[in-house]
Coordinates of C-alpha atoms and ligand atoms in Angstrom, one line a residue:
X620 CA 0.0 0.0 0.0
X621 CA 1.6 3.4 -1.2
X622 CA 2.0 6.0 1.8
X623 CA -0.6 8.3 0.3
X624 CA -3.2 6.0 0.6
X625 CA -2.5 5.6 4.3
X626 CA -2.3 9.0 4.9
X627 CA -5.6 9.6 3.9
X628 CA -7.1 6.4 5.6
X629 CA -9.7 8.3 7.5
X630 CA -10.6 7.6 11.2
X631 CA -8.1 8.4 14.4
X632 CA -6.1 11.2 12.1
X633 CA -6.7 13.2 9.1
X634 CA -5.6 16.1 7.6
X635 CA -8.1 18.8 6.7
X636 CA -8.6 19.8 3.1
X637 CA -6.8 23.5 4.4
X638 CA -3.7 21.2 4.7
X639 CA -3.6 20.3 1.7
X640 CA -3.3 23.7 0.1
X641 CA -0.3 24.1 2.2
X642 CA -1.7 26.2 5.2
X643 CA -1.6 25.2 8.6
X644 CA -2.9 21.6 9.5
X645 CA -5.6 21.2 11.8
X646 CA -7.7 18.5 12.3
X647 CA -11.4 18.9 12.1
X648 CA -13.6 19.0 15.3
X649 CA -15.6 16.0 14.5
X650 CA -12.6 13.8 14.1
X651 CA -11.1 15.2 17.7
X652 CA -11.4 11.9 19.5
X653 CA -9.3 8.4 20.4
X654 CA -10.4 5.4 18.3
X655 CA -10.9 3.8 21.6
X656 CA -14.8 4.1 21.4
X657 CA -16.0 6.0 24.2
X658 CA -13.7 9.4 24.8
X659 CA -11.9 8.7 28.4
X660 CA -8.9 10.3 29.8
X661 CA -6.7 10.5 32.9
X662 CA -7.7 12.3 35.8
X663 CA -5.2 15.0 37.0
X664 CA -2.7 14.2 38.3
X665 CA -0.4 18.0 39.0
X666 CA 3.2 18.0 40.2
X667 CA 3.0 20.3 43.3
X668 CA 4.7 23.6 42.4
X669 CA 3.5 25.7 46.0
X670 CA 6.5 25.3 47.3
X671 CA 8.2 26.3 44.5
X672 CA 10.0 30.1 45.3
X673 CA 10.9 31.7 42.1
X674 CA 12.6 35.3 42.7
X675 CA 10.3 38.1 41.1
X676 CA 14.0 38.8 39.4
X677 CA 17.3 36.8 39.1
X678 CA 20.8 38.6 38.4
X679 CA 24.0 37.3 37.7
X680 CA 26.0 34.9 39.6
X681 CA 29.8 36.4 39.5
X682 CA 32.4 35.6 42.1
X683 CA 30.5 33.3 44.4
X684 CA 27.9 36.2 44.7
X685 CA 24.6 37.5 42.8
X686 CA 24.9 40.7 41.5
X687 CA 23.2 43.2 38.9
X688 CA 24.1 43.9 35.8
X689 CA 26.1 46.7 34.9
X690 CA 23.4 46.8 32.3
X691 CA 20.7 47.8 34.4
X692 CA 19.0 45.7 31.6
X693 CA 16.4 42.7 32.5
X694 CA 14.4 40.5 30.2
X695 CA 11.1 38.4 30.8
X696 CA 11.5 34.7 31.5
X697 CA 8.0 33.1 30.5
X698 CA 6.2 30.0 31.0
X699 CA 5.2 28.5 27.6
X700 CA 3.1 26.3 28.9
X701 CA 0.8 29.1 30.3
X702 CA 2.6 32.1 28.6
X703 CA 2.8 33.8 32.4
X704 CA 5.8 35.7 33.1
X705 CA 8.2 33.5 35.6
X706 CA 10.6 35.7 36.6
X707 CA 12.8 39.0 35.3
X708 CA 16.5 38.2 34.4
X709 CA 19.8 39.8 34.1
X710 CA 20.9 40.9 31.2
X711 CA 24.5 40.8 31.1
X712 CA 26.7 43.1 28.5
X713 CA 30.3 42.9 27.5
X714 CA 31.4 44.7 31.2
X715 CA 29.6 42.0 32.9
X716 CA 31.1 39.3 30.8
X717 CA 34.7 41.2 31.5
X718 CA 33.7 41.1 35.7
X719 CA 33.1 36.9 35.6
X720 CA 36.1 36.8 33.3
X721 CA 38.0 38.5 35.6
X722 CA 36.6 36.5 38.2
X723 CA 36.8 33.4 36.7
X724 CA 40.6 34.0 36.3
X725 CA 41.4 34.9 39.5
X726 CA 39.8 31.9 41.1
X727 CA 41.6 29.7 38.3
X728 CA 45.3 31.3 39.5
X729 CA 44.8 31.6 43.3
X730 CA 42.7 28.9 44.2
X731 CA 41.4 26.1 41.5
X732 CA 44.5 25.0 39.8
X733 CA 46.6 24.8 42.4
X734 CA 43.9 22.9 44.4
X735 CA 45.0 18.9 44.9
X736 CA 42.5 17.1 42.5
X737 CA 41.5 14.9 45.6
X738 CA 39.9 18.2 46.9
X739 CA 38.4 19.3 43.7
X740 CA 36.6 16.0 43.6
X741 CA 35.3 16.6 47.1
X742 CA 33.5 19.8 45.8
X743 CA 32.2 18.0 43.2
X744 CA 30.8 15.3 45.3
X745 CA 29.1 17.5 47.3
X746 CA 27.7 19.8 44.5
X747 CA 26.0 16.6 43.0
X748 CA 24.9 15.4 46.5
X749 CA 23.0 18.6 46.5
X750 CA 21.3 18.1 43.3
X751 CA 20.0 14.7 44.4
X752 CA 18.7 16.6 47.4
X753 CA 16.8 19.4 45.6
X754 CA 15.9 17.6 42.5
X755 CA 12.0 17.7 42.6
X756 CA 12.7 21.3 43.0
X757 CA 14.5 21.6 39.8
X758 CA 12.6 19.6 37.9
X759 CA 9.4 21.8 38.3
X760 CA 11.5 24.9 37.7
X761 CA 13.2 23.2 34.6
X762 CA 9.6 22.2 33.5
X763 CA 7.9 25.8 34.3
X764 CA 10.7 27.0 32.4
X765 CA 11.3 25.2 29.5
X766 CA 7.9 23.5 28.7
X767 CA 9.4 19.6 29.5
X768 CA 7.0 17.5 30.9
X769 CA 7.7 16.5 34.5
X770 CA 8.2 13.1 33.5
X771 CA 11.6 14.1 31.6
X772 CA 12.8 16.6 33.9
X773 CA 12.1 14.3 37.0
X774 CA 13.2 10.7 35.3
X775 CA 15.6 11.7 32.8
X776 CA 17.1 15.6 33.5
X777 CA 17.6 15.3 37.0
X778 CA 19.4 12.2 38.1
X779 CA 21.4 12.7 34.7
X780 CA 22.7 16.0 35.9
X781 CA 24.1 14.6 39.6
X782 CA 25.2 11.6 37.8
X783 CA 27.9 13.6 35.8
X784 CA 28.8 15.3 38.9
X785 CA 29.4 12.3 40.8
X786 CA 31.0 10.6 37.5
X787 CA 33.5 13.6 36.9
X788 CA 34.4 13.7 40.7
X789 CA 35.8 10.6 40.6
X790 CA 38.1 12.0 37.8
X791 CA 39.0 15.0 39.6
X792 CA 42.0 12.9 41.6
X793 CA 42.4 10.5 38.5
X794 CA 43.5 12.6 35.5
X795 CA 46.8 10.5 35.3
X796 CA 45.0 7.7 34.7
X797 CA 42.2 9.0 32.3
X798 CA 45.3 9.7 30.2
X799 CA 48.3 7.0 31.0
X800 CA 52.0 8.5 30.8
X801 CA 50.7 11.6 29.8
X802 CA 50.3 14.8 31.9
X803 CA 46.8 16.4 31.6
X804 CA 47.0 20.2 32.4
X805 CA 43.6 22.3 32.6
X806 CA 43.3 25.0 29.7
X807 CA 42.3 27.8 31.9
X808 CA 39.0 29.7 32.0
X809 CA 36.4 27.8 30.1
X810 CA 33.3 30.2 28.3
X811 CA 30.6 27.8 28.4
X812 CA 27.0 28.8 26.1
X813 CA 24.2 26.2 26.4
X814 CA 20.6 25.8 24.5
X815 CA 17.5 25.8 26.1
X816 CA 16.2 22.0 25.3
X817 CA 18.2 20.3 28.6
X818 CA 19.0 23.5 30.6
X819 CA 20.8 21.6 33.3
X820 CA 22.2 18.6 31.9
X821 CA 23.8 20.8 29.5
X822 CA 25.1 22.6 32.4
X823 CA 26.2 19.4 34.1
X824 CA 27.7 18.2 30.9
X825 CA 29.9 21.2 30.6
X826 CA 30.6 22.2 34.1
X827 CA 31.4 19.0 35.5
X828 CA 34.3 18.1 33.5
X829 CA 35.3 21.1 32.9
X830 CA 35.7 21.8 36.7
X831 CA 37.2 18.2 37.8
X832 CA 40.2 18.8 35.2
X833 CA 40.8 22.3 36.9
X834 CA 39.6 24.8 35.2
X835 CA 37.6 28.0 36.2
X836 CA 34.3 28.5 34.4
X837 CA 31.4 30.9 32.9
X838 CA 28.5 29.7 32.1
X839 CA 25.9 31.4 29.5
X840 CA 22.7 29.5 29.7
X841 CA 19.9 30.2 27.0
X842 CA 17.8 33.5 26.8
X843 CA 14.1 31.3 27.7
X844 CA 15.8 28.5 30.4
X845 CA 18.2 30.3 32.7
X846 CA 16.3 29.8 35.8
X847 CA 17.4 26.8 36.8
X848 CA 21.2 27.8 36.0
X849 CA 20.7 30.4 38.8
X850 CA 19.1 28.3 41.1
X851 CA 22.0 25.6 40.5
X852 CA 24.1 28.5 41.4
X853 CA 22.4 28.7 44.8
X854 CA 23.9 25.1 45.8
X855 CA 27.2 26.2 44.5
X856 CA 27.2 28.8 47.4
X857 CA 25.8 26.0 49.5
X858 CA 28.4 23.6 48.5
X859 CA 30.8 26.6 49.3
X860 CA 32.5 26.5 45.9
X861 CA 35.4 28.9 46.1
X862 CA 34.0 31.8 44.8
X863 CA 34.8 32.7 41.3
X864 CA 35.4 29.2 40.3
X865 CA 31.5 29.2 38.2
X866 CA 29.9 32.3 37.5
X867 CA 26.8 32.1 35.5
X868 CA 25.9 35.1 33.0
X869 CA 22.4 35.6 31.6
X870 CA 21.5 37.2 28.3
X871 CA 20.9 36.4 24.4
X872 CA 23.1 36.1 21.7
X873 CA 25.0 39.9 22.3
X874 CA 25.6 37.4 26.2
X875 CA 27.2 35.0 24.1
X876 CA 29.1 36.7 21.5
X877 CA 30.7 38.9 23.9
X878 CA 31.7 36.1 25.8
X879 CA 33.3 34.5 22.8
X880 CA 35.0 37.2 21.8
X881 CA 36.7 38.0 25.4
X882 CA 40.7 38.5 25.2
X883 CA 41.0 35.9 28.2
X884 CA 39.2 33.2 27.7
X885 CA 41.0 29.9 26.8
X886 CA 38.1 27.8 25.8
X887 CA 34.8 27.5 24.5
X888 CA 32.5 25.1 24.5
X889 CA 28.8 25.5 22.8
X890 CA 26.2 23.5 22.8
X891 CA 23.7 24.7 20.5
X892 CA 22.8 25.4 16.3
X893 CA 24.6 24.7 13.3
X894 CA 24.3 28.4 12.4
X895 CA 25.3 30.1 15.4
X896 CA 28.3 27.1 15.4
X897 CA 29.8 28.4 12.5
X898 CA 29.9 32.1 13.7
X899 CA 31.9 30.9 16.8
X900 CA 34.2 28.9 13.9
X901 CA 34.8 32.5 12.7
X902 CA 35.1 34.1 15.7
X903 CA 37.8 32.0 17.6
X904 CA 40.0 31.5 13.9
X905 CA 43.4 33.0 14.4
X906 CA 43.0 33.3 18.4
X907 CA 44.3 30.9 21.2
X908 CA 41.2 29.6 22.2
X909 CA 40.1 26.0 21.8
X910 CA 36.9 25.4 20.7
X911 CA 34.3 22.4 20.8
X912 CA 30.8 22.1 19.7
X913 CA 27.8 20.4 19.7
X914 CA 25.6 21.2 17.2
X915 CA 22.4 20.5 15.3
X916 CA 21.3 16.5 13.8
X917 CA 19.3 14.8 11.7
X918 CA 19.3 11.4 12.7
X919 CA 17.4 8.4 11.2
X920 CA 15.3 6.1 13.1
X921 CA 16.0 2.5 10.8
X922 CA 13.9 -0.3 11.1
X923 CA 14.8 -3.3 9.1
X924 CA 11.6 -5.9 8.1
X925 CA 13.3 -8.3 11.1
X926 CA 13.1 -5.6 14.0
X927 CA 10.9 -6.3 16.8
X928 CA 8.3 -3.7 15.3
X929 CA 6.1 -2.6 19.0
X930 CA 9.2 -2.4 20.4
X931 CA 10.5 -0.1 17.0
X932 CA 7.7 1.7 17.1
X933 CA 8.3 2.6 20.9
X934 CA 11.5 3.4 20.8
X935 CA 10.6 6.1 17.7
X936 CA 7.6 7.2 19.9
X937 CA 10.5 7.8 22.8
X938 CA 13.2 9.1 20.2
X939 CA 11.0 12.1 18.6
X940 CA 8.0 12.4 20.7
X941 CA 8.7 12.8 24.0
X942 CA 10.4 16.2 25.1
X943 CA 8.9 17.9 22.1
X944 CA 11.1 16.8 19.5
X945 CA 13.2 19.3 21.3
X946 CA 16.3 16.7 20.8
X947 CA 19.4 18.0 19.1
X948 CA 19.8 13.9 18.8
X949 CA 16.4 13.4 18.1
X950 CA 15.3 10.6 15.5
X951 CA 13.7 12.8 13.1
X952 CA 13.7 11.0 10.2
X953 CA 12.0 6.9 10.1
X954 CA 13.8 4.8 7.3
X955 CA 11.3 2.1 7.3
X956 CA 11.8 -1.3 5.1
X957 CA 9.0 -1.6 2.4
X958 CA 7.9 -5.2 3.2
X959 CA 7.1 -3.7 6.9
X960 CA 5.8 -0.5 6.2
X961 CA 2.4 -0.1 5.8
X962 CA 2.1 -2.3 9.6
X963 CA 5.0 0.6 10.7
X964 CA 2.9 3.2 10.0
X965 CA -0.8 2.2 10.8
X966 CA 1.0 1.1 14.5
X967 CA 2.3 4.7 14.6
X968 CA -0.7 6.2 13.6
X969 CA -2.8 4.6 16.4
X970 CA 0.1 5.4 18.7
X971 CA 0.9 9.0 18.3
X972 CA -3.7 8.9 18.6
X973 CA -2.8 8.1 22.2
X974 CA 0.3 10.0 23.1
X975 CA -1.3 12.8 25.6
X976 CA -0.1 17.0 24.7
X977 CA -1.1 19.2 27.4
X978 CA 0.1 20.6 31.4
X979 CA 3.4 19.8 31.4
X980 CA 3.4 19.2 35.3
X981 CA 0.6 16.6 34.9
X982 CA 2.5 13.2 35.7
X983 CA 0.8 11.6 32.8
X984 CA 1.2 14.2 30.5
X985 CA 3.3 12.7 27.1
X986 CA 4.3 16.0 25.2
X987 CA 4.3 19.2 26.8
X988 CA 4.9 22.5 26.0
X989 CA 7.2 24.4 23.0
X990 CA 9.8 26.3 24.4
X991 CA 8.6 29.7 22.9
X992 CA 6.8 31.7 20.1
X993 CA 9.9 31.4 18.4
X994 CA 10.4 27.7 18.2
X995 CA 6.6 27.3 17.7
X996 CA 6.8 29.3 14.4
X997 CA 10.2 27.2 13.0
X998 CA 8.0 24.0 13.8
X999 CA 5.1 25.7 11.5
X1000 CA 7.0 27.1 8.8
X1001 CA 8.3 23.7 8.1
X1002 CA 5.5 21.7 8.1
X1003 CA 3.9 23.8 5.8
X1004 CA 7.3 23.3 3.4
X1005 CA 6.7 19.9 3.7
X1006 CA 3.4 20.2 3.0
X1007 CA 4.2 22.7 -0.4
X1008 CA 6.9 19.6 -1.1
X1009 CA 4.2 17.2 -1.6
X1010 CA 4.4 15.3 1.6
X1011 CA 1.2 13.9 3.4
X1012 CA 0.7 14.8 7.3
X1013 CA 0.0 12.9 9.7
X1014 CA -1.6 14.4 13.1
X1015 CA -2.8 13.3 16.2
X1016 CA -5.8 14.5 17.1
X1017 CA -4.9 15.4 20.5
X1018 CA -6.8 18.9 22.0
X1019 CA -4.7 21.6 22.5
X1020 CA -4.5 24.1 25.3
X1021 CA -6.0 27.3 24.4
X1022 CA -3.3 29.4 25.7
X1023 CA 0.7 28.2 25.6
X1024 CA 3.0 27.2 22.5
X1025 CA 1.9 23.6 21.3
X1026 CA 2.3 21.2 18.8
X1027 CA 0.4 17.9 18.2
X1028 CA 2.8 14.7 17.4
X1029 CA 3.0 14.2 13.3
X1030 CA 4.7 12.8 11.1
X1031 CA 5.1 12.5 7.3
X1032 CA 5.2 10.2 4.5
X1033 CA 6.2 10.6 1.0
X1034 CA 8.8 12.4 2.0
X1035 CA 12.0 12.6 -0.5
X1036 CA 15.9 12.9 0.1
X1037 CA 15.5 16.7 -1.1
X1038 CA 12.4 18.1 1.2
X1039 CA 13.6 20.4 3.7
X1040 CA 11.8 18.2 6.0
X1041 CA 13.9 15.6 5.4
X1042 CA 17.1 17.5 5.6
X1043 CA 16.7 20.5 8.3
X1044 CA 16.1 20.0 11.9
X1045 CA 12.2 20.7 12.7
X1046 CA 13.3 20.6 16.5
X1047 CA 9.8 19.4 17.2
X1048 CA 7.2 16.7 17.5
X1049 CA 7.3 16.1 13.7
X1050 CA 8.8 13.0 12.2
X1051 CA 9.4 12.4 8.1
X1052 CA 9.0 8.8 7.2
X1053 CA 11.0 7.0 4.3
X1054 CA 11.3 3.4 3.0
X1055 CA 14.4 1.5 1.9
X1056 CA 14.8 -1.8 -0.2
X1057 CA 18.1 -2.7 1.1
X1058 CA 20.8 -2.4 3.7
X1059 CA 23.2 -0.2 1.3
X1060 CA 20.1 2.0 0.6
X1061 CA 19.0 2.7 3.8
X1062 CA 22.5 4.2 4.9
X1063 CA 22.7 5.8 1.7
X1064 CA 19.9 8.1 2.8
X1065 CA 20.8 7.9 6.8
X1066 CA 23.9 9.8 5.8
X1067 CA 22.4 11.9 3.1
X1068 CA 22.1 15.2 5.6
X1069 CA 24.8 17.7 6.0
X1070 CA 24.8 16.2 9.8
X1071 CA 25.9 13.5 11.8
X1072 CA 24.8 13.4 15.0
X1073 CA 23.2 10.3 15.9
X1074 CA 20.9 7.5 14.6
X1075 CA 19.2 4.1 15.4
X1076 CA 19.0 1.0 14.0
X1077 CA 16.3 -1.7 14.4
X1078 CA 16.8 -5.8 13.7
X1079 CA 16.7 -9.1 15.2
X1080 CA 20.3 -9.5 13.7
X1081 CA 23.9 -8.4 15.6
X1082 CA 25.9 -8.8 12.5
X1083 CA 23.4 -6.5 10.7
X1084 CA 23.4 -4.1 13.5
X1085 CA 27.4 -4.6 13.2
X1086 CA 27.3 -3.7 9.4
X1087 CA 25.1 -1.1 9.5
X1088 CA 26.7 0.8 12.8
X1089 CA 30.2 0.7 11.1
X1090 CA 29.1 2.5 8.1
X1091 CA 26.9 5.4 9.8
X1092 CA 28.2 8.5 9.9
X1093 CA 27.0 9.6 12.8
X1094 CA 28.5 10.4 16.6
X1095 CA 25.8 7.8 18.8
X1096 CA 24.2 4.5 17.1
X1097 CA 21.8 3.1 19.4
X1098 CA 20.4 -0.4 18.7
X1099 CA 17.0 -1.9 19.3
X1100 CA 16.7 1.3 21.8
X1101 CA 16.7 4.9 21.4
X1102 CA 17.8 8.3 23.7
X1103 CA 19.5 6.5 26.2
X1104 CA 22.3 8.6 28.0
X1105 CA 24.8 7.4 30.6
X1106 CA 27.7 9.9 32.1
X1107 CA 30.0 7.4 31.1
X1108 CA 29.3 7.1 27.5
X1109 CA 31.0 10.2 25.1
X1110 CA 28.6 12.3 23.1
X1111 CA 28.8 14.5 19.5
X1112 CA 28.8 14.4 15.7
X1113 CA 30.3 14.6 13.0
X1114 CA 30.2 16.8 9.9
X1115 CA 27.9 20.0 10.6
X1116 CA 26.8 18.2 14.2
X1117 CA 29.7 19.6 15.2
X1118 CA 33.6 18.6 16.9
X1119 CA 34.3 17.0 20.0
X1120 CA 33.2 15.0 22.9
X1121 CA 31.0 15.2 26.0
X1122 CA 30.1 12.5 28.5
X1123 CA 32.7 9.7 29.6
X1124 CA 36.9 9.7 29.7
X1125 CA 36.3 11.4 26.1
X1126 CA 34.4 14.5 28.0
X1127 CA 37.6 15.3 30.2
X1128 CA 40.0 15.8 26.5
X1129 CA 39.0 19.0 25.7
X1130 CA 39.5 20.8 28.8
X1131 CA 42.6 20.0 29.2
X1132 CA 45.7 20.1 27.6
X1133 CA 48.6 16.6 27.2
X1134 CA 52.3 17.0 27.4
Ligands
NAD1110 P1 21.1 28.7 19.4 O1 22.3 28.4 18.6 O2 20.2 29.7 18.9 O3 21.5 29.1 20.9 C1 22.3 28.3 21.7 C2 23.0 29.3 22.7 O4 23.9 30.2 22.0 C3 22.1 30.2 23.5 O5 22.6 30.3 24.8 C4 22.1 31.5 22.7 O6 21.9 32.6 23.6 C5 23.6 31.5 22.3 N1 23.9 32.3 21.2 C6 23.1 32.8 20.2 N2 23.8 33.5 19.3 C7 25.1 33.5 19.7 C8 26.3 34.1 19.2 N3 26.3 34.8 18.1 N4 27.4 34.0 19.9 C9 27.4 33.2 21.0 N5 26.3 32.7 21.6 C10 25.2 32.8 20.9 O7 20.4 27.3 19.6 P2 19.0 27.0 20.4 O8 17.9 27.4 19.4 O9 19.0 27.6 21.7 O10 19.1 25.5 20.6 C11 18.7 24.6 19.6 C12 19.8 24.0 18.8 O11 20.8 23.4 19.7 C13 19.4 23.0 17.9 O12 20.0 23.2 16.7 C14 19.9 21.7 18.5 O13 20.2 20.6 17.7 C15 21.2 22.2 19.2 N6 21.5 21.3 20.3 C16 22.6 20.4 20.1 C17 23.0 19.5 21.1 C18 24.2 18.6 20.9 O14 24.6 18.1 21.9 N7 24.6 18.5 19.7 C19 22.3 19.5 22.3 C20 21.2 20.4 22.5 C21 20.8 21.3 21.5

C-alpha cells in the first residue's frame, strides 16, 4: 500500500482539506477523538509547584555572589506552557562578561588550579549530592521554564545531571589515569553557552568536567531557560565553591558573542545550532582559544523488516516524541523497510492517537509544552514546506490548550531525500518517514544530511546491527533502543553536528591540555 493512501485512511487522524493547500494543518472538530470508542482520559494528576519560590527577578552569579548587571537591563522569562511571566532576568553586556572573566581568572590562578584534585573532587561530590537533594525542586523549575514534561525533567534531566557530577568527581584525583604516561594540564578559564532544550544537563555536561580537570568557568545558559542555572548556582554557594570558580551570565546572543570574543578566555564550549556554530568557527579562527561544539542532527530512526516492530515503534515514539522533538539527537527522520511499512505506519498512527499533549506538570502528561513563540513558528513554517513539497501529514488529534506554545505529534510520508523536511532539523514533535529496499540504501539516505549526529538501528540481527553501525556516519548508534544517556558514555557528531566529545573519559579531552 503506497504511503498516500494511508495517509488519507480516515478515522483516528486526518488532515483537513486546508492542509492540503499548504496552510496550517488542523484537524477537524468532528474527528477530535481516540479510536478507543467512548472518549476517556486521565484524571489530573499535577506536580506540586506551591513550594516552589521563584525570585520576582534573578541577576548574575559572579564571584560566588549574585549581583546586577552593569546593564541595568532585565528581560522576561515566561512559561510557555501558560505564557505567564516567571521571573525577570539579568541581562549581562560585554562589562559584565569582562567582571566573571576577571573572576573566573582569578579563582583559576589563586585557588582552583593549584587545588590537589582529591579536593576538587570533594567539591564535586558535594555539589552533585546537593542536586540529588533538591531535584524535585528543579525539575518543576526546569519544566515551568522550558515547557518539559515532569516526566523528563524528574526521570531523565535530574538524576542525569548529579550523575555527571558524581562521575567527573571521581576523575577529579584521576587525571593520570584518564590519560596514562601523559600529563593532563587544565586549559584555563572555560566560556561555556548552552541551548534551552536540557538546561541543566547541559550545564552538568559542561561544568562538570570542565571543573574536575581544573579549570575555572562561565556559564551562558539560553535566553528562555536560565532559571534553573541560577538556582544551581544557589547550591554552588551551598556547596561553598570557592568563589569565582563558576559564575553564570544571563543574556541572548549579544551574552554570548561577547563572551566569545573575550581576550581571556581559553576555551569555549557550545552547545547549540549549526548556524550560530559556524559564527563561533569565525570568531575563535586566528585566536588561542580552543573550541568544541555540539551542534544541530538529523538522525534516522532505521527499522529493518526483522526488528521487533512494537518495540520499534516505541523506541521512535520515545526518540521524537517525548520532550517535544526538542532533541538535538532526536530521530527525526524513520527509514522504514518496504515489506514492513504499511504495519510501521498504521502502528504509529494509532500510537501517536494516544500519546497525551497538554500541562506539562501533569504526571501523565506525554508531550508538553514548546519552548517559545519562536520555536513554535520554525515548527510551523516547516511543516507547511513539507506540505508545499508534496508530503502527506499525519496528526494526532490530541486537544490543544487554548493558551501556551503547542504542537500535536505528526509525522510525514512521502517524503523525498531533497524536502527540507527531510534535511533540516524541525526541533519538534514532527517526524518524516521514508522506505528502503536494502541495507546499502538505507545508509545511503541515513547519511544523506549535512549532519551527523546520531541514529538508530532496528533488527533481530547483531551482524546486521554490526554492518550497519560501522558505516553510519554519525557520533551515537543506538540499537533496538533509542535516547539513552549514561555519564560514562561520550557524546557529539560529526560533519555540521559539530567537533568534539562530551560525556565519559572522552568529556575530560577538551579541557585539558597533554604533554
Ligand atoms: P542557538 O544556537 O540559537 O542558541 C544556543 C545558545 O547560543 C544560546 O545560549 C544563545 O543565547 C547563544 N547564542 C546565540 N547566538 C550567539 C552568538 N552569536 N554567539 C554566542 N552565543 C550565541 O540554539 P538554540 O535554538 O538555543 O538550541 C537549539 C539548537 O541546539 C538545535 O540546533 C539543537 O540541535 C542544538 N543542540 C545540540 C545539542 C548537541 O549536543 N549536539 C544539544 C542540545 C541542542
Amino acid at each position: 500500500m503506497s504511503a498516500k493512501k494511508i495517509a488519507r485512511r480516515k478515522p483516528v487522524l486526518a488532515r483537513s482539506e486546508k492542509s492540503l493547500n499548504g496552510t496550517r494543518p488542523t484537524v477537524p472538530a468532528s474527528e477530535r477523538r481516540l479510536d478507543f470508542g467512548e472518549r476517556w482520559s486521565f484524571a489530573p494528576a499535577l506536580e506540586a509547584k506551591d513550594y516552589i519560590q521563584l525570585q520576582s527577578r534573578y541577576q548574575l552569579f559572579i564571584g560566588g555572589k549574585f549581583v546586577a548587571p552593569r546593564s541595568h537591563v532585565y528581560f522576561d522569562s515566561i512559561n510557555p506552557a501558560t505564557e505567564e511571566k516567571l521571573a525577570e532576568i539579568a541581562s549581562a553586556d560585554a562589562r559584565d562578561v569582562d567582571r566573571a572573566v576577571k573572576s573566573a581568572r582569578r579563582a583559576y590562578e589563586k585557588i582552583w588550579r593549584p587545588m590537589p584534585g582529591r579536593e576538587r573532587g570533594k567539591y564535586l561530590y558535594r555539589i552533585a549530592r546537593l542536586i540529588q537533594e533538591k531535584a524535585r525542586e528543579l525539575a518543576v523549575l526546569e519544566t515551568m521554564d522550558g515547557g518539559k514534561t515532569i516526566k523528563e525533567s524528574r526521570d531523565v534531566d535530574l538524576p542525569l545531571v548529579s550523575a555527571h557530577f558524581f562521575y567527573y568527581a571521581g576523575w577529579a584525583d584521576k587525571l593520570q589515569y584518564a590519560f596514562p604516561g601523559r600529563t593532563a594540564e587544565p586549559l584555563g578559564v572555560a566560556g561555556q553557552i548552552i541551548p534551552w532544550n536540557f538546561p541543566l544537563l547541559m550545564a552538568a555536561w559542561k561544568l562538570a568536567p570542565a571543573l574536575a580537570s581544573g579549570n575555572t568557568c562561565i556559564l551562558k545558559p539560553a535566553e528562555t531557560t536560565s532559571i534553573t542555572a541560577l538556582h544551581l548556582a544557589e547550591l554552588f554557594q551551598q556547596a561553598e565553591l570557592p568563589e569565582g570558580v563558576v559564575n553564570i551570565i544571563t543574556g541572548a546572543g549579544a551574552t554570548g558573542k561577547a563572551l566569545v570574543e573575550h581576550r581571556d578566555v581559553d576555551k569555549i564550549a557550545f552547545t547549540g545550532s549549526t548556524q550560530v556554530g559556524k559564527l563561533l568557527i569565525k570568531a575563535v579562527a586566528g585566536t588561542r582559544k580552543k573550541l568544541t561544539l555540539e551542534l544541530g542532527g538529523k538522525a534516522a530512526n532505521i527499522i529493518f523488516e526483522d526488528a521487533p516492530i512494537d518495540q520499534a515503534v516505541e523506541g521512535i515514539i520515545a526518540g521524537i516524541y517525548f520532550n517535544q522533538g526538542h532533541v538535538c539527537c532526536a530521530g527525526s527522520r524513520l527509514l522504514v523497510q518496504e515489506g514492513v511499512f504499511p504495519a510501521v505506519i498504521r502502528k504509529l498512527r494509532d500510537r501517536i492517537a494516544t500519546l497525551r499533549v497538554g500541562d506539562p506538570l501533569d504526571k501523565n502528561t506525554d508531550i508538553g509544552a514548546i519552548n517559545s513563540r519562536g520555536q513554535l513558528d520554525k515548527i510551523h513554517e516547516l511543516v507547511d514546506s513539507g506540505l508545499q513539497q508534496g508530503a502527506q501529514l499525519v496528526q494526532s488529534p490530541a486537544r490543544l490548550p487554548k493558551k501556551g506554545y503547542w504542537y500535536p505529534p505528526s509525522f510525514f510520508t512521502g517524503v523525498t531525500a531533497s524536502h527540507r523536511i527531510a534535511q533540516e532539523e524541525i526541533f519538534g514533535p514532527v517526524l518524516s518517514v521514508m522506505t528502503f529496499r536494502t541495507p546499502e540504501e538505507a545508509i545511503e539516505r541515513a547519511n544523506n544530511t549535512p549532519y551527523g549526529l546520531s541514529a538508530g538501528v532496528w533488527t533481530d540481527k547483531g551482524s546486521k546491527i554490526f554492518k550497519i553501525v560501522g558505516e553510519l556516519r554519525a557520533g551515537i548508534v543506538w540499537a533496538n533502543t533509542y535516547n539513552k544517556f549514561d555519564p560514562t558514555s561520550p557524546f557529539g557528531g560529526y560533519k555540521e553536528s559539530g567537533f568534539g566529545r562530551e560525556g565519559g573519559r572522552h568529556g575530560l579531552l577538551p579541557y585539558v591540555a597533554l604533554s
